[in-house]
Short mmCIF file of C-alpha atoms and ligand atoms in Angstrom, two decimals:
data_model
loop_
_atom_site.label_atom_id
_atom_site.label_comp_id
_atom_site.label_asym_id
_atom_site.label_seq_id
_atom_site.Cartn_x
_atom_site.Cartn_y
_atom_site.Cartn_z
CA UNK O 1 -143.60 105.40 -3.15
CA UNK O 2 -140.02 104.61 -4.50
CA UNK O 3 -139.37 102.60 -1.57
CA UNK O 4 -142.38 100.59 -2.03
CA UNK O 5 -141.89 99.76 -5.69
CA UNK O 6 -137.74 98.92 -4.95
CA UNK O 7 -139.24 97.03 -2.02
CA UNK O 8 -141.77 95.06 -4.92
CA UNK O 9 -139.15 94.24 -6.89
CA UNK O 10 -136.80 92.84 -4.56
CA UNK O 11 -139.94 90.77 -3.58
CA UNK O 12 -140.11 89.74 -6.75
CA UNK O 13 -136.88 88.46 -7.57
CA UNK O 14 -136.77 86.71 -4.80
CA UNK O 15 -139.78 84.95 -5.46
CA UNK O 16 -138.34 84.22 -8.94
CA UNK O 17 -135.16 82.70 -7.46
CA UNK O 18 -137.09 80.40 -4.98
CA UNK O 19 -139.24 79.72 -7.76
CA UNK O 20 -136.50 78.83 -10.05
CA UNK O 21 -134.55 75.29 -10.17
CA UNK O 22 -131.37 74.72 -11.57
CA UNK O 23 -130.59 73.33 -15.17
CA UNK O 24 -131.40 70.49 -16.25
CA UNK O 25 -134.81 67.78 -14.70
CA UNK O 26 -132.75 64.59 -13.53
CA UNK O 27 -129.15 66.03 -15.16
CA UNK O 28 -127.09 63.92 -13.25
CA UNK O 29 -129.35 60.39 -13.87
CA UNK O 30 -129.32 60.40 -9.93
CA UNK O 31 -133.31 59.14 -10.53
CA UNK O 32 -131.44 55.87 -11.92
CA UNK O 33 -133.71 56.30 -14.85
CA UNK O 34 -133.87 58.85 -17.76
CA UNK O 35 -137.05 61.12 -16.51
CA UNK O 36 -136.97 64.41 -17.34
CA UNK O 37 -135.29 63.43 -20.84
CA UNK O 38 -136.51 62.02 -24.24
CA UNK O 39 -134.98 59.55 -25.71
CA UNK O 40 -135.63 59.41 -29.79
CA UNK O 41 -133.33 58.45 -32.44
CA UNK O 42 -133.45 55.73 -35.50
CA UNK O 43 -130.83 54.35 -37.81
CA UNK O 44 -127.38 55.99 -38.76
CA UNK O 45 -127.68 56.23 -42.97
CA UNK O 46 -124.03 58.12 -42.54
CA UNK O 47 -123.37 61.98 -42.88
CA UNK O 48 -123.35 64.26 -45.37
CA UNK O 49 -120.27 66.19 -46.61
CA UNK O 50 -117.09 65.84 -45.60
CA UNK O 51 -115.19 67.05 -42.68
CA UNK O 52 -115.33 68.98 -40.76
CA UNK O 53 -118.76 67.49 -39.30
CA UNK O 54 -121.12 69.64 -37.82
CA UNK O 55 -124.72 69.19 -36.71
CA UNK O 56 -125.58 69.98 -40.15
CA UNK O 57 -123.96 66.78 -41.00
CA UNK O 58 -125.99 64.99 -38.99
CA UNK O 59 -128.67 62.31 -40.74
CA UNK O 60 -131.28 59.98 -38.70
CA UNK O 61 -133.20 57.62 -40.69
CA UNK O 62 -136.82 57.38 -38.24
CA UNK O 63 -137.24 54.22 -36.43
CA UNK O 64 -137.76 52.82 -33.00
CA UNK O 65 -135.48 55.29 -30.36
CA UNK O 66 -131.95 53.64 -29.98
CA UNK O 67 -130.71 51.95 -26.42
CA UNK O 68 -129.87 53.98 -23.74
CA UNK O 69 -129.22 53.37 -20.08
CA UNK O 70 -128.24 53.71 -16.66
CA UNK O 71 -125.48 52.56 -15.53
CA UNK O 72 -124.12 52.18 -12.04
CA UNK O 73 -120.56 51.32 -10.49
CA UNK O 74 -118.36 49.03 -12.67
CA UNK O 75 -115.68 48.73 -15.47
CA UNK O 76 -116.09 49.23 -19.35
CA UNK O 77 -114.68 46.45 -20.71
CA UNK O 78 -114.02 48.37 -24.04
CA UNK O 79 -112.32 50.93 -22.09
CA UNK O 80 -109.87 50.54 -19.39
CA UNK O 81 -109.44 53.98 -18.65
CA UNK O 82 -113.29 55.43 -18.10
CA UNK O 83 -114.53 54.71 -14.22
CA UNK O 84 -118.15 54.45 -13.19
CA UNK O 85 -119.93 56.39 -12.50
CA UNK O 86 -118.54 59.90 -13.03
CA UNK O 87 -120.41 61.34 -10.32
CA UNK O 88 -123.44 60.10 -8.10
CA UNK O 89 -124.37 57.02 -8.04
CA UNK O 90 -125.28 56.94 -11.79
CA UNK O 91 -124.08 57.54 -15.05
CA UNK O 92 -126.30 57.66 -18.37
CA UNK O 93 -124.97 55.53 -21.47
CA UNK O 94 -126.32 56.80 -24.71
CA UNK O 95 -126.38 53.81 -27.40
CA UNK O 96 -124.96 50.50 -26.85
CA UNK O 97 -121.82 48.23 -27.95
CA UNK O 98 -124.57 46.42 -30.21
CA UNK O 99 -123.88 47.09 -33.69
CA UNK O 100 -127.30 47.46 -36.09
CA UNK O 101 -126.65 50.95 -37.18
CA UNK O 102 -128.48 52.11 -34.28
CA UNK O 103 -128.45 56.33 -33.59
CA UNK O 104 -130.13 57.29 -29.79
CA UNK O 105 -130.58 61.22 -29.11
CA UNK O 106 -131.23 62.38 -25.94
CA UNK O 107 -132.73 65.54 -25.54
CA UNK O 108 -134.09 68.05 -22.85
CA UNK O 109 -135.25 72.08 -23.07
CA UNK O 110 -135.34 74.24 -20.15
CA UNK O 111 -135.03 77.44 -19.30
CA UNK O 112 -132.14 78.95 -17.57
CA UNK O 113 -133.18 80.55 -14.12
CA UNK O 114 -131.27 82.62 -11.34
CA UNK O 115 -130.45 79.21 -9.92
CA UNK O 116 -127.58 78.46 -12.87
CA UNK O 117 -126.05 82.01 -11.78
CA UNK O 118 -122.26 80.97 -10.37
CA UNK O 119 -121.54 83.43 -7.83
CA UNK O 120 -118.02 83.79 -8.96
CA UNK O 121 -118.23 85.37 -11.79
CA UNK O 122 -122.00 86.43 -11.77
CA UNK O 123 -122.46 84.54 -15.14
CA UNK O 124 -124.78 81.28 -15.66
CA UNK O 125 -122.95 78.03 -16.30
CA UNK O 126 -123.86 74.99 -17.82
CA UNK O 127 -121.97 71.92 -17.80
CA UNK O 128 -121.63 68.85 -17.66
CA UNK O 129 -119.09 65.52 -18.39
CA UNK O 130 -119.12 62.81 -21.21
CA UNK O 131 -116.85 60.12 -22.60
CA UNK O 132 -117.54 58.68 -25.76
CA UNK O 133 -116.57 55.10 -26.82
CA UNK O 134 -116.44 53.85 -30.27
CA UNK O 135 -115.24 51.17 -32.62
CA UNK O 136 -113.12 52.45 -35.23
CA UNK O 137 -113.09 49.54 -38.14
CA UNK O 138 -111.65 52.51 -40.04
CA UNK O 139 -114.37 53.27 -42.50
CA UNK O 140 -114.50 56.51 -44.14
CA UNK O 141 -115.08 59.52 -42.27
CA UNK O 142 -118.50 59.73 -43.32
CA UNK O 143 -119.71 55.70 -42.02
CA UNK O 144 -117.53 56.01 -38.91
CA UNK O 145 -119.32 55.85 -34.95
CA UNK O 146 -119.86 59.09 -33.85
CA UNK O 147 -120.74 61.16 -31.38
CA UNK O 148 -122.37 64.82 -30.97
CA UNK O 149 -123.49 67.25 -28.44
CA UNK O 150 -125.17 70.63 -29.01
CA UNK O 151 -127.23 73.22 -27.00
CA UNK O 152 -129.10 75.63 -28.84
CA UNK O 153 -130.93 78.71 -27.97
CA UNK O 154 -134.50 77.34 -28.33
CA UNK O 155 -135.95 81.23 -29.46
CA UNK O 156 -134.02 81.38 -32.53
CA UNK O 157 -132.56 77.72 -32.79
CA UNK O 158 -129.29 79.19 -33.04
CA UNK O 159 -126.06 76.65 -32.11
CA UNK O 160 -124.96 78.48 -29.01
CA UNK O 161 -122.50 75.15 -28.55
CA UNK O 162 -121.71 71.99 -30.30
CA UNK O 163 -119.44 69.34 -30.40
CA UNK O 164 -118.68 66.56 -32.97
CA UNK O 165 -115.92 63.47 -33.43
CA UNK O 166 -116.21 60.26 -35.52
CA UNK O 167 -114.18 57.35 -34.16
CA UNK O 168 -110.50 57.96 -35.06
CA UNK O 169 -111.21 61.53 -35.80
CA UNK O 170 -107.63 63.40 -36.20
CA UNK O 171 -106.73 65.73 -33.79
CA UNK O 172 -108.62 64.15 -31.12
CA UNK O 173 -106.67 62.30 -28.82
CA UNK O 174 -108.40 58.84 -28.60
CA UNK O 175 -107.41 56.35 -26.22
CA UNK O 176 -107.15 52.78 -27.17
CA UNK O 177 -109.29 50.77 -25.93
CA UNK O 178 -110.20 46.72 -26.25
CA UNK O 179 -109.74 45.39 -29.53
CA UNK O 180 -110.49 48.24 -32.48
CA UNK O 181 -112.13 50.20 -29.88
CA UNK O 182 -111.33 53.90 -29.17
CA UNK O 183 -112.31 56.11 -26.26
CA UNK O 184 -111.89 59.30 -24.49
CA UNK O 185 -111.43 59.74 -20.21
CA UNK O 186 -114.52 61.85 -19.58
CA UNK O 187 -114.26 65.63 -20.25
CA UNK O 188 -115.88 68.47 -18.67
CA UNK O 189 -117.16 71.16 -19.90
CA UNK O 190 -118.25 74.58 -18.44
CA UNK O 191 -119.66 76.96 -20.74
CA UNK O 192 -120.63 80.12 -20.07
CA UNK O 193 -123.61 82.07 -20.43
CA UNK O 194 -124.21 85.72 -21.15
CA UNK O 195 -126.25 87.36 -18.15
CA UNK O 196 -129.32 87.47 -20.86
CA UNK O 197 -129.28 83.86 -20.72
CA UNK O 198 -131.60 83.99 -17.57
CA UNK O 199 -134.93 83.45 -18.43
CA UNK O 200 -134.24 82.32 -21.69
CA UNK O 201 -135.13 78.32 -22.98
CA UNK O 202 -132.21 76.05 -24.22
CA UNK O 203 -132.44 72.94 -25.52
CA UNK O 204 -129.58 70.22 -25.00
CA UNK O 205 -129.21 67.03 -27.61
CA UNK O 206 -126.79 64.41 -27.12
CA UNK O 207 -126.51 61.84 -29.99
CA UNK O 208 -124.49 58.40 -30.08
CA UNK O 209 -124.00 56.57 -33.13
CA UNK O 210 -123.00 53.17 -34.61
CA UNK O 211 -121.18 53.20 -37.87
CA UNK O 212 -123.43 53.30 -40.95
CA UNK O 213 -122.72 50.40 -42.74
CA UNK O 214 -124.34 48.23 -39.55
CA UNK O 215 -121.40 46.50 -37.80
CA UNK O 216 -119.60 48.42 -35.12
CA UNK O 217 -120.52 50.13 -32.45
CA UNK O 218 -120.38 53.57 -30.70
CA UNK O 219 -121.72 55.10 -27.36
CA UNK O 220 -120.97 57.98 -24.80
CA UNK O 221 -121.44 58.14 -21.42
CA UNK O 222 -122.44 61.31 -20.09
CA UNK O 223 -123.39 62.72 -16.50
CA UNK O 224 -123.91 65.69 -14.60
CA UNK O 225 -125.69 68.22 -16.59
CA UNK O 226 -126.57 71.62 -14.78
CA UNK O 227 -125.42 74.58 -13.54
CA UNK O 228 -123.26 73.72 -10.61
CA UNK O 229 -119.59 72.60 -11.13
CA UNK O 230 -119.36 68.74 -11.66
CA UNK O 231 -118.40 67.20 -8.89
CA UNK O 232 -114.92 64.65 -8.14
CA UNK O 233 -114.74 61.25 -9.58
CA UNK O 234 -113.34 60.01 -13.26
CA UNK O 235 -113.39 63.50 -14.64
CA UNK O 236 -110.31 65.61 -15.80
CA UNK O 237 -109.93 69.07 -14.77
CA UNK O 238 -111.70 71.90 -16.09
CA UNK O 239 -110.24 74.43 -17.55
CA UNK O 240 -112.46 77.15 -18.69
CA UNK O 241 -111.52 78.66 -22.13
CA UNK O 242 -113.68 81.34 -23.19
CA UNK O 243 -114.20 81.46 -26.93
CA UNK O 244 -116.29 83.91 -29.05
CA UNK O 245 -119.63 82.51 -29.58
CA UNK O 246 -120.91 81.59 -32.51
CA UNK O 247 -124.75 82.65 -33.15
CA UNK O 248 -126.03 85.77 -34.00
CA UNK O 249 -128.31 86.69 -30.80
CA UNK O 250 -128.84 87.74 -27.37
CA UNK O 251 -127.30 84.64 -25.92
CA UNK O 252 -123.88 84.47 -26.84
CA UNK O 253 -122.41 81.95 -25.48
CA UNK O 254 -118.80 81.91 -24.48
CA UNK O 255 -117.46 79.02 -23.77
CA UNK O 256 -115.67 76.18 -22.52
CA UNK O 257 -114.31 73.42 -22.41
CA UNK O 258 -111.20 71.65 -21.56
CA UNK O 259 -108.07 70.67 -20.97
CA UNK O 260 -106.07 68.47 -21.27
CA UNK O 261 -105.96 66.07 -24.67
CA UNK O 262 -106.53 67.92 -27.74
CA UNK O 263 -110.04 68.16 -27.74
CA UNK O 264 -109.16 71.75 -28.11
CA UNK O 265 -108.92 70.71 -31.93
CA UNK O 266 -112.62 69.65 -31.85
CA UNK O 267 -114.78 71.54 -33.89
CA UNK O 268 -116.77 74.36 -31.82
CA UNK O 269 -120.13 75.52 -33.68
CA UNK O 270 -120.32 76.97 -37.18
CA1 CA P 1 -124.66 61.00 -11.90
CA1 CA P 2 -125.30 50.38 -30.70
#
């Protein structure tokens, strides 16, 4: 009788894991469209309070969902240093270099599964790459282009990551770009999920911004979201930096991310 009901529930986790896909529908744009993602957004009115920005500094005035893309193989003529596509074939472009105070979120929940378990350390990863691009006509902090990424643990809402930088943003290491424009080489980022992650819903929101007062511009590309490390191509290398997670709850997230300039300074979650 033991036997049988060890022998059931190694059945059943295997069915689980050949049920189970990896993080996220279409996380790597490889579709050359945005399926598996919603696309929402409005106008940029500005944010609230002063820095340091978090996603409680965050404001979107509703209106039509801003621009966002695919893009393929080529050059960014606003900055030198970014090359296309980061991985695959495709790359997604949040926002636009069209000015209009235009704000574009991209958003997806799913649940974490076996699948995003990295057999090196037993742990589920997510990550994924972006570069953000941004005028900098050197408003205040508050009307600057900005972007944000955050995943949150859909049960409780709780921030289990975030990050935040207006164009020009001290302590990040913006390179220059064409004219007044500013961006970053793409960045990795692997962050690390407690093992009660699995089975668990997160949601992942990506927003681009133009400045608030209507005329400059901001985007970010960003491109292979899931579990499995991101593969060669523009990126710099990862390395993994566990921090103490933020959130109250099961899934603490320790985390991530990288190397290299001082995004280290960037503000990780309140
Ligand atoms: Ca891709
Ligand atoms: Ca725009």
């Amino acid at each position: 009788m033991r036997h049988r009901i060890r022998l059931i529930a190694a059945v059943s986790l295997l069915a689980c894991a050949g049920a189970s896909h990896a993080v996220f529908v279409n996380g790597g744009f490889e579709q050359n469209n945005l399926t598996g993602w919603t696309v929402g957004g409005g106008s940029n009115p500005g944010l609230t309070g002063t820095p340091p920005f978090t996603g409680a500094s965050v404001q979107i005035t509703p209106g039509a969902p801003g621009p966002a893309s695919v893009v393929g193989a080529g050059a960014d003529p606003r900055a030198p240093g970014i090359t296309l596509p980061r991985v695959g074939q495709y790359t997604a472009k949040i926002n636009d270099e069209n000015t209009g105070a235009r704000l574009t979120t991209l958003a997806q929940t799913d649940t974490v599964t076996a699948a995003d378990v990295d057999p090196a350390d037993g742990l589920p990863h997510l990550r994924f790459s972006f570069a953000p691009v941004l005028d900098d006509p050197a408003h205040s902090p508050d009307e600057q282009p900005y972007f944000y990424v955050v995943v949150r643990n859909v049960a409780d809402n709780s921030v289990l990551f975030e990050q935040f930088a207006y164009s020009g943003q001290p302590g990040v290491t913006f390179q220059p770009g064409t004219g007044s424009w500013k961006y970053l080489p793409f960045q990795n980022v692997d962050a690390v999920l407690p093992a009660s992650a699995v089975g668990q819903q997160i949601s992942l929101t990506v927003i681009g911004a133009d400045c608030s007062l209507s005329g400059h511009a901001g985007y970010v590309y960003v491109d292979g979201f899931g579990s499995a490390p991101v593969g060669g191509g523009g990126g710099t290398p990862v390395a993994r930096v566990p921090v103490p997670a933020l959130g109250n709850i099961g899934m603490l997230l320790m985390a991530l991310l990288l190397a290299g300039s001082g995004m280290l300074a960037w503000r990780r979650g309140a």
